[in-house]
Amino acid sequence: MSSTAGQVIRCKAAVAWEAGKPLVIEEVEVAPPQAMEVRLKILFTSLCHTDVYFWEAKGQTPLFPRIFGHEAGGIVESVGEGVTDLKPGDHVLPVFTGEWGVMLNDGKSRFSIRGQPIYHFVGTSTFSEYTVVHVGCVAKINPAAPLDKVCVLSCGISTGLGATLNVAKPKKGSSVAIFGLGAVGLAAAEGARIAGASRIIGVDLNSNRFDEAKKFGVTEFVNPKDHNKPVQEVIAEMTNGGVDRSVECTGSINAMISAFECVHDGWGVAVLVGVPNKDDSFKTHPMNVLNERTLKGTFFGNYKPRSDLPSVVEKYMNKELELEKFITHEVPFSEINKAFEYMLSGAGLRCIIRMGA
């Protein structure tokens, strides 16, 4: 066991004291892991739109002060009682779970600043040099895999990739529409490319994303703002009645409806990935369902994180999956707020945050 096992660790963390305000690098105290928990040393983390969404207090039950972050790669520092399948030194990806601010074991936080508890985020809280997570939120991976690349697989990229490969399941030579060409949408496009789709239609309100998207297999582009009719009608005309599959990665309720209505009747399947606002509701004419269109949703691309993530990492190691093209920025931990600026301005895809820098 490491020399710090069983002791409180003092380290740096980026704390959100209130909604929408820049994070503050603070010294926090990280308690040792309790039963069925592990303490991780985070080496690399990246910013995902879900972090921004909850930081802006748009998600369910806003809680502050809080340590955000859930896409990351790290090493096990110590393990709590009852943990048998992980040991100090293992390379791991933490995986987000339900939305709560404390540990389930005892309803308490493992983070504090001068005695004040700081809330967790989706069971991971990776914007800290050390974090405590439940053993069920950790996937052990190949130690040869570079953590500064595969850390992006712990949320968004796997979500998009799996939404296509595991849920939409396009056949070779089929047509796929992808709504939203951010990191998750481009991962969905990458899934369609790997599956052998012949037409991959990218839909986005930002035409600047179209060039970048070609690297991910997107063959055609539609900006809904360029048309005076609903985008689902535009796609139906382009594809002789509709696409075989669609994947919605924006969280916009209108995009969700368009994604469902643009698939071909008889066999079309639409997959919803984006997280809607809490008051949204989905409306479509029942004939769209009666005409044998299928609507599906997915959480984390239908991957079972602990058992499936190691094999997704191997896809990268075997060069079947490229991750470098998703990583457009890198900042030291001290400049984490820059990552938020990039995300909010729509610049780039994933920004890697180097801990200890």
PDB file of N, CA and C in Angstrom, residues 131-187:
ATOM      1  N   THR A 131      -9.234  12.008  -5.792  1.00  0.00           N
ATOM      2  CA  THR A 131     -10.681  11.924  -5.603  1.00  0.00           C
ATOM      3  C   THR A 131     -11.029  10.542  -5.068  1.00  0.00           C
ATOM      4  N   VAL A 132     -12.172  10.444  -4.423  1.00  0.00           N
ATOM      5  CA  VAL A 132     -12.647   9.155  -3.914  1.00  0.00           C
ATOM      6  C   VAL A 132     -13.907   8.769  -4.678  1.00  0.00           C
ATOM      7  N   VAL A 133     -13.926   7.546  -5.204  1.00  0.00           N
ATOM      8  CA  VAL A 133     -15.078   7.076  -5.978  1.00  0.00           C
ATOM      9  C   VAL A 133     -15.477   5.678  -5.515  1.00  0.00           C
ATOM     10  N   HIS A 134     -16.727   5.325  -5.782  1.00  0.00           N
ATOM     11  CA  HIS A 134     -17.181   3.967  -5.472  1.00  0.00           C
ATOM     12  C   HIS A 134     -16.510   3.003  -6.443  1.00  0.00           C
ATOM     13  N   VAL A 135     -16.209   1.810  -5.990  1.00  0.00           N
ATOM     14  CA  VAL A 135     -15.500   0.836  -6.829  1.00  0.00           C
ATOM     15  C   VAL A 135     -16.272   0.542  -8.128  1.00  0.00           C
ATOM     16  N   GLY A 136     -17.609   0.681  -8.075  1.00  0.00           N
ATOM     17  CA  GLY A 136     -18.424   0.447  -9.265  1.00  0.00           C
ATOM     18  C   GLY A 136     -18.263   1.508 -10.331  1.00  0.00           C
ATOM     19  N   CYS A 137     -17.585   2.615 -10.002  1.00  0.00           N
ATOM     20  CA  CYS A 137     -17.393   3.722 -10.952  1.00  0.00           C
ATOM     21  C   CYS A 137     -15.971   3.746 -11.502  1.00  0.00           C
ATOM     22  N   VAL A 138     -15.321   2.598 -11.531  1.00  0.00           N
ATOM     23  CA  VAL A 138     -13.926   2.558 -11.970  1.00  0.00           C
ATOM     24  C   VAL A 138     -13.730   1.417 -12.971  1.00  0.00           C
ATOM     25  N   ALA A 139     -13.171   1.747 -14.119  1.00  0.00           N
ATOM     26  CA  ALA A 139     -12.835   0.706 -15.103  1.00  0.00           C
ATOM     27  C   ALA A 139     -11.317   0.578 -15.162  1.00  0.00           C
ATOM     28  N   LYS A 140     -10.823  -0.629 -14.887  1.00  0.00           N
ATOM     29  CA  LYS A 140      -9.375  -0.887 -14.943  1.00  0.00           C
ATOM     30  C   LYS A 140      -8.991  -1.127 -16.403  1.00  0.00           C
ATOM     31  N   ILE A 141      -7.941  -0.428 -16.863  1.00  0.00           N
ATOM     32  CA  ILE A 141      -7.568  -0.524 -18.285  1.00  0.00           C
ATOM     33  C   ILE A 141      -6.107  -0.931 -18.457  1.00  0.00           C
ATOM     34  N   ASN A 142      -5.755  -1.198 -19.697  1.00  0.00           N
ATOM     35  CA  ASN A 142      -4.398  -1.556 -20.086  1.00  0.00           C
ATOM     36  C   ASN A 142      -3.411  -0.472 -19.624  1.00  0.00           C
ATOM     37  N   PRO A 143      -2.428  -0.817 -18.802  1.00  0.00           N
ATOM     38  CA  PRO A 143      -1.499   0.211 -18.304  1.00  0.00           C
ATOM     39  C   PRO A 143      -0.631   0.828 -19.397  1.00  0.00           C
ATOM     40  N   ALA A 144      -0.575   0.186 -20.571  1.00  0.00           N
ATOM     41  CA  ALA A 144       0.219   0.754 -21.677  1.00  0.00           C
ATOM     42  C   ALA A 144      -0.528   1.866 -22.405  1.00  0.00           C
ATOM     43  N   ALA A 145      -1.836   1.997 -22.175  1.00  0.00           N
ATOM     44  CA  ALA A 145      -2.633   3.015 -22.881  1.00  0.00           C
ATOM     45  C   ALA A 145      -2.301   4.401 -22.340  1.00  0.00           C
ATOM     46  N   PRO A 146      -2.045   5.375 -23.217  1.00  0.00           N
ATOM     47  CA  PRO A 146      -1.703   6.735 -22.747  1.00  0.00           C
ATOM     48  C   PRO A 146      -2.933   7.417 -22.125  1.00  0.00           C
ATOM     49  N   LEU A 147      -2.834   7.727 -20.849  1.00  0.00           N
ATOM     50  CA  LEU A 147      -3.991   8.288 -20.135  1.00  0.00           C
ATOM     51  C   LEU A 147      -4.393   9.655 -20.670  1.00  0.00           C
ATOM     52  N   ASP A 148      -3.447  10.393 -21.264  1.00  0.00           N
ATOM     53  CA  ASP A 148      -3.801  11.720 -21.787  1.00  0.00           C
ATOM     54  C   ASP A 148      -4.627  11.628 -23.072  1.00  0.00           C
ATOM     55  N   LYS A 149      -4.750  10.436 -23.640  1.00  0.00           N
ATOM     56  CA  LYS A 149      -5.611  10.225 -24.814  1.00  0.00           C
ATOM     57  C   LYS A 149      -6.889   9.477 -24.412  1.00  0.00           C
ATOM     58  N   VAL A 150      -6.718   8.336 -23.737  1.00  0.00           N
ATOM     59  CA  VAL A 150      -7.890   7.484 -23.459  1.00  0.00           C
ATOM     60  C   VAL A 150      -8.807   8.061 -22.381  1.00  0.00           C
ATOM     61  N   CYS A 151      -8.360   9.108 -21.667  1.00  0.00           N
ATOM     62  CA  CYS A 151      -9.248   9.715 -20.665  1.00  0.00           C
ATOM     63  C   CYS A 151     -10.542  10.211 -21.307  1.00  0.00           C
ATOM     64  N   VAL A 152     -10.510  10.593 -22.594  1.00  0.00           N
ATOM     65  CA  VAL A 152     -11.739  11.101 -23.231  1.00  0.00           C
ATOM     66  C   VAL A 152     -12.763   9.989 -23.461  1.00  0.00           C
ATOM     67  N   LEU A 153     -12.339   8.719 -23.292  1.00  0.00           N
ATOM     68  CA  LEU A 153     -13.282   7.607 -23.455  1.00  0.00           C
ATOM     69  C   LEU A 153     -14.173   7.418 -22.235  1.00  0.00           C
ATOM     70  N   SER A 154     -13.863   8.098 -21.126  1.00  0.00           N
ATOM     71  CA  SER A 154     -14.635   7.820 -19.916  1.00  0.00           C
ATOM     72  C   SER A 154     -15.998   8.505 -19.923  1.00  0.00           C
ATOM     73  N   CYS A 155     -16.299   9.287 -20.963  1.00  0.00           N
ATOM     74  CA  CYS A 155     -17.666   9.827 -21.067  1.00  0.00           C
ATOM     75  C   CYS A 155     -18.074  10.037 -22.504  1.00  0.00           C
ATOM     76  N   GLY A 156     -17.801  11.242 -23.041  1.00  0.00           N
ATOM     77  CA  GLY A 156     -18.424  11.677 -24.294  1.00  0.00           C
ATOM     78  C   GLY A 156     -18.137  10.837 -25.514  1.00  0.00           C
ATOM     79  N   ILE A 157     -16.876  10.467 -25.712  1.00  0.00           N
ATOM     80  CA  ILE A 157     -16.524   9.761 -26.946  1.00  0.00           C
ATOM     81  C   ILE A 157     -17.161   8.368 -26.954  1.00  0.00           C
ATOM     82  N   SER A 158     -17.111   7.676 -25.823  1.00  0.00           N
ATOM     83  CA  SER A 158     -17.751   6.354 -25.743  1.00  0.00           C
ATOM     84  C   SER A 158     -19.261   6.468 -25.914  1.00  0.00           C
ATOM     85  N   THR A 159     -19.837   7.539 -25.375  1.00  0.00           N
ATOM     86  CA  THR A 159     -21.285   7.739 -25.484  1.00  0.00           C
ATOM     87  C   THR A 159     -21.709   7.843 -26.943  1.00  0.00           C
ATOM     88  N   GLY A 160     -21.011   8.684 -27.725  1.00  0.00           N
ATOM     89  CA  GLY A 160     -21.361   8.858 -29.136  1.00  0.00           C
ATOM     90  C   GLY A 160     -21.072   7.620 -29.962  1.00  0.00           C
ATOM     91  N   LEU A 161     -19.900   7.052 -29.742  1.00  0.00           N
ATOM     92  CA  LEU A 161     -19.484   5.857 -30.483  1.00  0.00           C
ATOM     93  C   LEU A 161     -20.476   4.714 -30.250  1.00  0.00           C
ATOM     94  N   GLY A 162     -20.816   4.480 -28.976  1.00  0.00           N
ATOM     95  CA  GLY A 162     -21.723   3.394 -28.628  1.00  0.00           C
ATOM     96  C   GLY A 162     -23.146   3.643 -29.090  1.00  0.00           C
ATOM     97  N   ALA A 163     -23.571   4.925 -29.096  1.00  0.00           N
ATOM     98  CA  ALA A 163     -24.928   5.242 -29.565  1.00  0.00           C
ATOM     99  C   ALA A 163     -25.114   4.729 -30.991  1.00  0.00           C
ATOM    100  N   THR A 164     -24.061   4.849 -31.805  1.00  0.00           N
ATOM    101  CA  THR A 164     -24.159   4.351 -33.177  1.00  0.00           C
ATOM    102  C   THR A 164     -23.920   2.848 -33.245  1.00  0.00           C
ATOM    103  N   LEU A 165     -22.786   2.383 -32.701  1.00  0.00           N
ATOM    104  CA  LEU A 165     -22.410   0.968 -32.874  1.00  0.00           C
ATOM    105  C   LEU A 165     -23.315   0.010 -32.104  1.00  0.00           C
ATOM    106  N   ASN A 166     -23.730   0.404 -30.893  1.00  0.00           N
ATOM    107  CA  ASN A 166     -24.478  -0.524 -30.036  1.00  0.00           C
ATOM    108  C   ASN A 166     -25.992  -0.342 -30.093  1.00  0.00           C
ATOM    109  N   VAL A 167     -26.448   0.862 -30.469  1.00  0.00           N
ATOM    110  CA  VAL A 167     -27.888   1.149 -30.384  1.00  0.00           C
ATOM    111  C   VAL A 167     -28.496   1.363 -31.771  1.00  0.00           C
ATOM    112  N   ALA A 168     -27.947   2.302 -32.551  1.00  0.00           N
ATOM    113  CA  ALA A 168     -28.479   2.537 -33.904  1.00  0.00           C
ATOM    114  C   ALA A 168     -28.158   1.352 -34.818  1.00  0.00           C
ATOM    115  N   LYS A 169     -26.938   0.830 -34.694  1.00  0.00           N
ATOM    116  CA  LYS A 169     -26.477  -0.333 -35.470  1.00  0.00           C
ATOM    117  C   LYS A 169     -26.743  -0.205 -36.983  1.00  0.00           C
ATOM    118  N   PRO A 170     -26.164   0.816 -37.610  1.00  0.00           N
ATOM    119  CA  PRO A 170     -26.388   0.952 -39.055  1.00  0.00           C
ATOM    120  C   PRO A 170     -25.715  -0.186 -39.825  1.00  0.00           C
ATOM    121  N   LYS A 171     -26.356  -0.620 -40.900  1.00  0.00           N
ATOM    122  CA  LYS A 171     -25.762  -1.666 -41.736  1.00  0.00           C
ATOM    123  C   LYS A 171     -24.763  -1.036 -42.686  1.00  0.00           C
ATOM    124  N   LYS A 172     -23.854  -1.850 -43.194  1.00  0.00           N
ATOM    125  CA  LYS A 172     -22.879  -1.401 -44.185  1.00  0.00           C
ATOM    126  C   LYS A 172     -23.637  -0.842 -45.389  1.00  0.00           C
ATOM    127  N   GLY A 173     -23.220   0.324 -45.869  1.00  0.00           N
ATOM    128  CA  GLY A 173     -23.863   0.923 -47.037  1.00  0.00           C
ATOM    129  C   GLY A 173     -25.104   1.740 -46.726  1.00  0.00           C
ATOM    130  N   SER A 174     -25.465   1.878 -45.429  1.00  0.00           N
ATOM    131  CA  SER A 174     -26.696   2.604 -45.079  1.00  0.00           C
ATOM    132  C   SER A 174     -26.436   4.102 -44.912  1.00  0.00           C
ATOM    133  N   SER A 175     -27.520   4.855 -44.661  1.00  0.00           N
ATOM    134  CA  SER A 175     -27.415   6.306 -44.460  1.00  0.00           C
ATOM    135  C   SER A 175     -27.697   6.652 -42.998  1.00  0.00           C
ATOM    136  N   VAL A 176     -26.907   7.591 -42.478  1.00  0.00           N
ATOM    137  CA  VAL A 176     -27.035   7.982 -41.064  1.00  0.00           C
ATOM    138  C   VAL A 176     -27.009   9.507 -40.978  1.00  0.00           C
ATOM    139  N   ALA A 177     -27.936  10.089 -40.205  1.00  0.00           N
ATOM    140  CA  ALA A 177     -27.892  11.531 -39.930  1.00  0.00           C
ATOM    141  C   ALA A 177     -27.436  11.740 -38.490  1.00  0.00           C
ATOM    142  N   ILE A 178     -26.492  12.660 -38.313  1.00  0.00           N
ATOM    143  CA  ILE A 178     -25.979  12.978 -36.975  1.00  0.00           C
ATOM    144  C   ILE A 178     -26.370  14.420 -36.661  1.00  0.00           C
ATOM    145  N   PHE A 179     -27.126  14.616 -35.585  1.00  0.00           N
ATOM    146  CA  PHE A 179     -27.537  15.963 -35.181  1.00  0.00           C
ATOM    147  C   PHE A 179     -26.603  16.465 -34.086  1.00  0.00           C
ATOM    148  N   GLY A 180     -25.860  17.538 -34.384  1.00  0.00           N
ATOM    149  CA  GLY A 180     -24.912  18.097 -33.426  1.00  0.00           C
ATOM    150  C   GLY A 180     -23.526  17.566 -33.683  1.00  0.00           C
ATOM    151  N   LEU A 181     -22.602  18.446 -34.092  1.00  0.00           N
ATOM    152  CA  LEU A 181     -21.253  17.992 -34.467  1.00  0.00           C
ATOM    153  C   LEU A 181     -20.210  18.443 -33.450  1.00  0.00           C
ATOM    154  N   GLY A 182     -20.584  18.369 -32.180  1.00  0.00           N
ATOM    155  CA  GLY A 182     -19.600  18.529 -31.111  1.00  0.00           C
ATOM    156  C   GLY A 182     -18.874  17.202 -30.940  1.00  0.00           C
ATOM    157  N   ALA A 183     -18.162  17.049 -29.839  1.00  0.00           N
ATOM    158  CA  ALA A 183     -17.351  15.835 -29.642  1.00  0.00           C
ATOM    159  C   ALA A 183     -18.208  14.570 -29.644  1.00  0.00           C
ATOM    160  N   VAL A 184     -19.374  14.605 -28.999  1.00  0.00           N
ATOM    161  CA  VAL A 184     -20.216  13.399 -28.917  1.00  0.00           C
ATOM    162  C   VAL A 184     -20.778  13.060 -30.296  1.00  0.00           C
ATOM    163  N   GLY A 185     -21.262  14.076 -31.014  1.00  0.00           N
ATOM    164  CA  GLY A 185     -21.795  13.855 -32.352  1.00  0.00           C
ATOM    165  C   GLY A 185     -20.745  13.327 -33.315  1.00  0.00           C
ATOM    166  N   LEU A 186     -19.529  13.860 -33.216  1.00  0.00           N
ATOM    167  CA  LEU A 186     -18.463  13.387 -34.112  1.00  0.00           C
ATOM    168  C   LEU A 186     -18.046  11.965 -33.742  1.00  0.00           C
ATOM    169  N   ALA A 187     -18.154  11.617 -32.461  1.00  0.00           N
ATOM    170  CA  ALA A 187     -17.888  10.229 -32.066  1.00  0.00           C
ATOM    171  C   ALA A 187     -18.966   9.312 -32.646  1.00  0.00           C
TER     172      ALA A 187
END
